[in-house]
CSV table of C-alpha atoms and ligand atoms in Angstrom, one decimal:
chain,number,residue,atom,x,y,z
A,1,UNK,CA,8.9,3.3,-19.0
A,2,UNK,CA,5.6,1.9,-18.4
A,3,UNK,CA,4.1,0.4,-15.2
A,4,UNK,CA,1.9,-2.9,-16.0
A,5,UNK,CA,0.0,-4.6,-13.2
A,6,UNK,CA,-2.6,-7.2,-12.0
A,7,UNK,CA,-4.4,-6.0,-9.3
A,8,UNK,CA,-7.7,-7.8,-7.7
A,9,UNK,CA,-8.5,-5.4,-4.7
A,10,UNK,CA,-6.6,-2.3,-5.8
A,11,UNK,CA,-3.2,-2.7,-3.7
A,12,UNK,CA,-1.0,-3.4,-6.4
A,13,UNK,CA,-2.7,-0.9,-8.7
A,14,UNK,CA,-2.1,1.8,-6.2
A,15,UNK,CA,1.8,0.7,-5.7
A,16,UNK,CA,2.3,0.5,-9.3
A,17,UNK,CA,0.6,3.9,-10.0
A,18,UNK,CA,2.7,5.5,-7.3
A,19,UNK,CA,6.0,4.1,-8.3
A,20,UNK,CA,5.7,4.9,-11.9
A,21,UNK,CA,4.8,8.6,-11.5
A,22,UNK,CA,7.5,9.1,-9.1
A,23,UNK,CA,9.8,8.0,-11.4
A,24,UNK,CA,8.4,9.3,-14.4
A,25,UNK,CA,5.4,11.9,-14.1
A,26,UNK,CA,4.5,11.3,-17.8
A,27,UNK,CA,4.6,7.4,-17.7
A,28,UNK,CA,1.4,5.6,-17.9
A,29,UNK,CA,0.2,2.4,-15.4
A,30,UNK,CA,-1.8,0.2,-17.2
A,31,UNK,CA,-3.6,-3.2,-16.1
A,32,UNK,CA,-2.3,-6.4,-18.1
A,33,UNK,CA,-6.0,-7.0,-19.1
A,34,UNK,CA,-6.0,-3.8,-21.3
A,35,UNK,CA,-6.7,-4.5,-24.7
A,36,UNK,CA,-3.6,-2.3,-26.2
A,37,UNK,CA,-1.4,-4.3,-23.7
A,38,UNK,CA,0.8,-5.6,-26.4
A,39,UNK,CA,1.3,-3.0,-28.4
A,40,UNK,CA,2.3,-0.6,-25.2
A,41,UNK,CA,4.8,-3.4,-24.2
A,42,UNK,CA,6.5,-3.1,-27.3
A,43,UNK,CA,6.9,0.2,-27.1
A,44,UNK,CA,8.9,0.6,-23.7
A,45,UNK,CA,12.5,-0.7,-22.6
A,46,UNK,CA,11.8,-0.3,-19.2
A,47,UNK,CA,9.0,-1.9,-17.3
A,48,UNK,CA,7.6,-2.0,-13.7
A,49,UNK,CA,5.8,-5.2,-13.5
A,50,UNK,CA,3.5,-5.5,-10.4
A,51,UNK,CA,1.3,-8.4,-9.1
A,52,UNK,CA,-0.3,-9.9,-5.7
A,53,UNK,CA,1.5,-12.7,-4.4
A,54,UNK,CA,-0.7,-16.0,-4.2
A,55,UNK,CA,0.6,-18.8,-2.2
A,56,UNK,CA,4.4,-17.3,-2.6
A,57,UNK,CA,3.5,-17.6,-6.2
A,58,UNK,CA,2.7,-15.2,-9.1
A,59,UNK,CA,-0.7,-15.5,-10.1
A,60,UNK,CA,-1.7,-17.7,-13.1
A,61,UNK,CA,-2.9,-14.9,-15.5
A,62,UNK,CA,0.7,-13.1,-14.7
A,63,UNK,CA,2.8,-16.5,-15.7
A,64,UNK,CA,0.5,-16.5,-18.7
A,65,UNK,CA,0.7,-13.0,-19.7
A,66,UNK,CA,4.6,-13.5,-19.7
A,67,UNK,CA,4.4,-16.7,-21.4
A,68,UNK,CA,2.1,-15.3,-24.1
A,69,UNK,CA,4.5,-12.2,-24.8
A,70,UNK,CA,7.7,-14.6,-24.7
A,71,UNK,CA,8.8,-12.6,-27.7
A,72,UNK,CA,8.5,-9.1,-26.4
A,73,UNK,CA,10.7,-9.4,-23.3
A,74,UNK,CA,14.1,-9.8,-24.9
A,75,UNK,CA,16.5,-7.0,-23.7
A,76,UNK,CA,13.7,-5.2,-21.8
A,77,UNK,CA,14.6,-3.9,-18.0
A,78,UNK,CA,12.4,-5.0,-15.8
A,79,UNK,CA,11.4,-4.2,-12.2
A,80,UNK,CA,9.4,-6.8,-10.6
A,81,UNK,CA,6.9,-5.6,-7.7
A,82,UNK,CA,5.1,-8.1,-5.7
A,83,UNK,CA,2.4,-6.8,-3.3
A,84,UNK,CA,1.7,-9.2,-0.1
A,85,UNK,CA,-0.5,-9.5,2.9
A,86,UNK,CA,2.2,-10.9,5.1
A,87,UNK,CA,5.1,-12.9,3.6
A,88,UNK,CA,6.0,-14.4,0.2
A,89,UNK,CA,9.8,-15.4,0.4
A,90,UNK,CA,10.5,-15.0,-3.5
A,91,UNK,CA,7.3,-13.2,-4.8
A,92,UNK,CA,9.3,-11.1,-7.3
A,93,UNK,CA,11.6,-14.0,-8.1
A,94,UNK,CA,8.7,-15.9,-9.2
A,95,UNK,CA,8.1,-13.8,-12.1
A,96,UNK,CA,11.9,-12.6,-12.5
A,97,UNK,CA,13.0,-16.1,-12.9
A,98,UNK,CA,10.3,-16.6,-16.0
A,99,UNK,CA,11.1,-13.2,-17.5
A,100,UNK,CA,14.7,-14.0,-17.3
A,101,UNK,CA,14.0,-17.0,-19.5
A,102,UNK,CA,12.5,-14.9,-22.2
A,103,UNK,CA,15.5,-12.8,-22.4
A,104,UNK,CA,14.6,-9.6,-19.9
A,105,UNK,CA,17.1,-8.0,-17.8
A,106,UNK,CA,15.6,-8.4,-14.3
A,107,UNK,CA,17.1,-5.1,-12.6
A,108,UNK,CA,15.4,-5.5,-9.3
A,109,UNK,CA,12.6,-6.9,-7.2
A,110,UNK,CA,10.5,-4.8,-4.7
A,111,UNK,CA,8.2,-6.5,-2.1
A,112,UNK,CA,5.6,-4.4,-0.7
A,113,UNK,CA,3.4,-5.4,2.2
A,114,UNK,CA,-0.2,-4.4,1.7
A,115,UNK,CA,-3.7,-5.0,3.3
A,116,UNK,CA,-4.9,-8.7,2.9
A,117,UNK,CA,-7.3,-9.3,0.0
A,118,UNK,CA,-8.6,-12.8,0.6
A,119,UNK,CA,-12.0,-11.5,1.5
A,120,UNK,CA,-13.5,-15.1,2.5
A,121,UNK,CA,-10.7,-16.2,5.3
A,122,UNK,CA,-10.3,-14.5,8.5
A,123,UNK,CA,-6.9,-15.3,9.1
A,124,UNK,CA,-5.1,-12.1,8.1
A,125,UNK,CA,-7.9,-9.2,8.6
A,126,UNK,CA,-6.9,-6.1,10.5
A,127,UNK,CA,-8.7,-3.2,11.7
A,128,UNK,CA,-9.0,-0.4,9.5
A,129,UNK,CA,-6.4,1.8,11.1
A,130,UNK,CA,-3.8,-0.9,10.8
A,131,UNK,CA,-4.6,-1.3,7.4
A,132,UNK,CA,-4.0,2.2,7.0
A,133,UNK,CA,-0.4,2.2,8.8
A,134,UNK,CA,0.6,-0.8,6.6
A,135,UNK,CA,-0.1,1.3,3.4
A,136,UNK,CA,1.8,4.0,4.9
A,137,UNK,CA,4.8,2.0,5.4
A,138,UNK,CA,4.5,0.8,1.9
A,139,UNK,CA,4.3,4.2,0.5
A,140,UNK,CA,7.3,5.3,2.3
A,141,UNK,CA,9.1,2.2,1.1
A,142,UNK,CA,8.1,3.0,-2.6
A,143,UNK,CA,9.3,6.8,-1.9
A,144,UNK,CA,12.6,5.7,-0.6
A,145,UNK,CA,13.4,3.0,-3.4
A,146,UNK,CA,12.1,5.7,-6.0
A,147,UNK,CA,14.7,8.1,-5.1
A,148,UNK,CA,17.4,5.2,-5.0
A,149,UNK,CA,16.3,3.9,-8.6
A,150,UNK,CA,16.8,7.4,-9.9
A,151,UNK,CA,20.4,7.0,-9.0
A,152,UNK,CA,20.7,3.7,-10.4
A,153,UNK,CA,20.3,1.5,-7.1
A,154,UNK,CA,17.8,-1.2,-7.3
A,155,UNK,CA,15.8,-3.2,-4.5
A,156,UNK,CA,16.7,-7.0,-4.6
A,157,UNK,CA,13.7,-8.3,-2.7
A,158,UNK,CA,12.9,-12.0,-3.6
A,159,UNK,CA,15.7,-12.4,-6.0
A,160,UNK,CA,18.3,-14.1,-4.1
A,161,UNK,CA,18.7,-17.9,-3.9
A,162,UNK,CA,17.9,-18.0,-0.2
A,163,UNK,CA,14.7,-16.3,-0.9
A,164,UNK,CA,13.8,-18.9,-3.3
A,165,UNK,CA,14.3,-21.5,-0.7
A,166,UNK,CA,12.3,-19.6,1.7
A,167,UNK,CA,9.2,-19.3,-0.6
A,168,UNK,CA,9.6,-22.7,-1.5
A,169,UNK,CA,9.7,-24.3,2.0
A,170,UNK,CA,7.3,-22.0,3.9
A,171,UNK,CA,4.5,-22.0,1.0
A,172,UNK,CA,5.0,-23.6,-2.7
A,173,UNK,CA,5.9,-27.0,-1.2
A,174,UNK,CA,2.2,-27.1,0.5
A,175,UNK,CA,0.2,-25.1,-1.7
A,176,UNK,CA,1.5,-25.7,-5.0
A,177,UNK,CA,-1.7,-27.2,-6.5
A,178,UNK,CA,-3.5,-24.2,-5.5
A,179,UNK,CA,-1.6,-21.9,-8.2
A,180,UNK,CA,-0.8,-24.4,-10.6
A,181,UNK,CA,-3.5,-23.5,-13.1
A,182,UNK,CA,-6.4,-21.3,-13.2
A,183,UNK,CA,-9.1,-22.2,-10.6
A,184,UNK,CA,-12.6,-23.8,-11.4
A,185,UNK,CA,-13.5,-23.3,-7.5
A,186,UNK,CA,-15.5,-19.9,-7.7
A,187,UNK,CA,-18.7,-20.3,-6.2
A,188,UNK,CA,-21.8,-18.1,-6.8
A,189,UNK,CA,-24.8,-18.8,-4.4
A,190,UNK,CA,-28.6,-18.2,-4.9
A,191,UNK,CA,-28.2,-15.1,-3.4
A,192,UNK,CA,-26.9,-13.5,-6.9
A,193,UNK,CA,-29.2,-10.7,-8.2
A,194,UNK,CA,-27.8,-10.8,-11.8
A,195,UNK,CA,-26.3,-7.2,-11.6
A,196,UNK,CA,-23.3,-8.2,-13.7
A,197,UNK,CA,-20.7,-6.3,-11.7
A,198,UNK,CA,-18.7,-9.3,-11.1
A,199,UNK,CA,-18.7,-10.2,-14.7
A,200,UNK,CA,-17.5,-6.6,-15.6
A,201,UNK,CA,-14.3,-6.5,-13.3
A,202,UNK,CA,-13.2,-10.1,-14.0
A,203,UNK,CA,-9.8,-10.0,-15.6
A,204,UNK,CA,-9.9,-13.2,-17.2
A,205,UNK,CA,-13.6,-12.9,-18.4
A,206,UNK,CA,-14.3,-16.0,-16.2
A,207,UNK,CA,-17.9,-14.9,-15.2
A,208,UNK,CA,-20.6,-14.8,-17.8
A,209,UNK,CA,-24.3,-14.0,-17.4
A,210,UNK,CA,-27.1,-16.3,-18.0
A,211,UNK,CA,-30.8,-15.7,-17.4
A,212,UNK,CA,-29.9,-12.9,-14.9
A,213,UNK,CA,-27.5,-15.1,-12.8
A,214,UNK,CA,-23.9,-14.8,-12.8
A,215,UNK,CA,-22.0,-18.1,-13.8
A,216,UNK,CA,-18.5,-18.9,-13.2
A,217,UNK,CA,-16.2,-20.9,-15.6
A,218,UNK,CA,-12.8,-22.4,-14.8
A,219,UNK,CA,-10.4,-19.7,-15.5
A,220,UNK,CA,-10.5,-17.8,-12.2
A,221,UNK,CA,-7.0,-16.1,-11.4
A,222,UNK,CA,-8.0,-15.9,-7.5
A,223,UNK,CA,-7.7,-11.9,-7.9
A,224,UNK,CA,-10.8,-11.5,-5.6
A,225,UNK,CA,-12.1,-8.6,-7.5
A,226,UNK,CA,-15.7,-10.1,-8.2
A,227,UNK,CA,-15.7,-11.1,-4.5
A,228,UNK,CA,-14.8,-7.6,-3.4
A,229,UNK,CA,-17.5,-5.9,-5.5
A,230,UNK,CA,-20.5,-8.3,-5.4
A,231,UNK,CA,-23.5,-6.2,-3.6
A,232,UNK,CA,-24.8,-9.3,-2.3
A,233,UNK,CA,-21.5,-10.9,-1.3
A,234,UNK,CA,-22.7,-14.1,-3.1
A,235,UNK,CA,-19.3,-14.9,-4.3
A,236,UNK,CA,-16.6,-17.1,-2.4
A,237,UNK,CA,-13.4,-19.1,-3.5
A,238,UNK,CA,-11.2,-20.4,-0.7
A,239,UNK,CA,-13.6,-19.7,1.9
A,240,UNK,CA,-17.4,-20.7,2.7
A,241,UNK,CA,-18.5,-17.0,3.5
A,242,UNK,CA,-17.5,-13.4,2.9
A,243,UNK,CA,-15.7,-12.1,5.9
A,244,UNK,CA,-15.1,-8.7,4.6
A,245,UNK,CA,-15.0,-7.1,1.0
A,246,UNK,CA,-11.3,-5.9,0.7
A,247,UNK,CA,-10.8,-2.9,-1.4
A,248,UNK,CA,-8.0,-0.8,-1.4
A,249,UNK,CA,-10.2,2.6,-1.6
A,250,UNK,CA,-11.9,2.0,1.5
A,251,UNK,CA,-8.6,2.0,3.4
A,252,UNK,CA,-7.8,5.7,2.3
A,253,UNK,CA,-11.4,7.1,2.0
A,254,UNK,CA,-14.6,6.5,3.9
A,255,UNK,CA,-16.8,5.4,0.7
A,256,UNK,CA,-15.7,2.7,-1.4
A,257,UNK,CA,-15.8,3.5,-5.1
A,258,UNK,CA,-16.7,1.1,-7.8
A,259,UNK,CA,-14.2,-0.6,-9.8
A,260,UNK,CA,-14.5,0.4,-13.4
A,261,UNK,CA,-13.5,-1.8,-16.4
A,262,UNK,CA,-10.4,-0.7,-17.8
A,263,UNK,CA,-10.0,-2.6,-20.7
B,301,FMN,C1,-5.3,-16.5,-3.3
B,301,FMN,C2,-4.4,-15.6,-2.6
B,301,FMN,C3,-3.4,-15.9,-2.2
B,301,FMN,C4,-2.5,-15.3,-1.3
B,301,FMN,N1,-1.3,-15.6,-1.0
B,301,FMN,C5,-0.5,-14.6,-0.2
B,301,FMN,C6,0.8,-15.2,0.3
B,301,FMN,O1,1.0,-16.3,-0.2
B,301,FMN,N2,1.5,-14.2,0.9
B,301,FMN,C7,1.2,-13.1,1.4
B,301,FMN,O2,1.7,-12.4,1.9
B,301,FMN,N3,0.0,-12.5,0.9
B,301,FMN,C8,-0.7,-13.5,0.2
B,301,FMN,N4,-2.0,-13.0,-0.6
B,301,FMN,C9,-2.4,-11.4,-0.3
B,301,FMN,C10,-2.2,-10.5,-1.4
B,301,FMN,O3,-1.0,-10.9,-2.0
B,301,FMN,C11,-2.1,-9.3,-1.0
B,301,FMN,O4,-3.2,-8.8,-0.2
B,301,FMN,C12,-1.9,-8.2,-2.2
B,301,FMN,O5,-1.4,-7.2,-1.8
B,301,FMN,C13,-3.4,-8.1,-2.9
B,301,FMN,O6,-3.1,-7.1,-4.0
B,301,FMN,P1,-4.1,-6.7,-5.0
B,301,FMN,O7,-5.2,-6.0,-4.2
B,301,FMN,O8,-3.6,-6.0,-6.0
B,301,FMN,O9,-4.7,-7.7,-5.4
B,301,FMN,C14,-2.8,-13.7,-1.3
B,301,FMN,C15,-4.1,-13.2,-1.9
B,301,FMN,C16,-4.9,-14.2,-2.5
B,301,FMN,C17,-6.2,-13.7,-3.2
């Protein structure tokens, strides 16, 4: 068994690491941008596949990853795990349908509500204590399902037809254009000091350093990692200014840690 994930602000990383270790303490959880991922994927038959929901869809990088490894999914058992700030309808179903197309057996779908990761939009921001409660509830759900999965019973979040209808009507119909491709809308303003933290953490290699300034390309998967680590809050995507740098670590400890490059 292996856990694989895309995670922007650390929520999905936490959830996949926790579920993976509860199911098999010897199993690894690795990010999809890791260089050895193809090799690791081919070695395992049971995969926990996690990602953050974006406008009730799987992030572009996740959909790309599934397609890029099309020949590796056949006969793999996959549990799709989608984390979300509020609601997704069929967050897990979005990858499940694609994986099935390539021959995977989707054994389940798990939806986990976690703190909101959109650093430059105020809408879903919560006080620290509320976010801690949300994480505790997600941890409890993971623990309960880990026990069930050990007995062969899997969650079905986001996999049924009415979930698909809900995801479509409440989100994808309105926001489809936001997730249909990588984004070229990442903005880096003049306060950038050229530290390179953003380029280091970007999972798609979308940010490059030119003459001590960060420059964004058009392959942003909207994970918000760069925005959450920029020491000058110089980067925005959906909003005009950074409201809060969302990082999983800060909900569980007082001092946020730096992301490290995991490739
Ligand atoms: C661009 C974007 C779109 C999002 N859309 C949704 C959404 O439609 N529904 C929802 O509940 N959460 C949404 N979220 C919140 C994230 O899914 C949620 O905070 C997730 O746990 C982040 O996980 P991560 O830290 O592993 O990236 C969105 C986040 C981003 C960055």
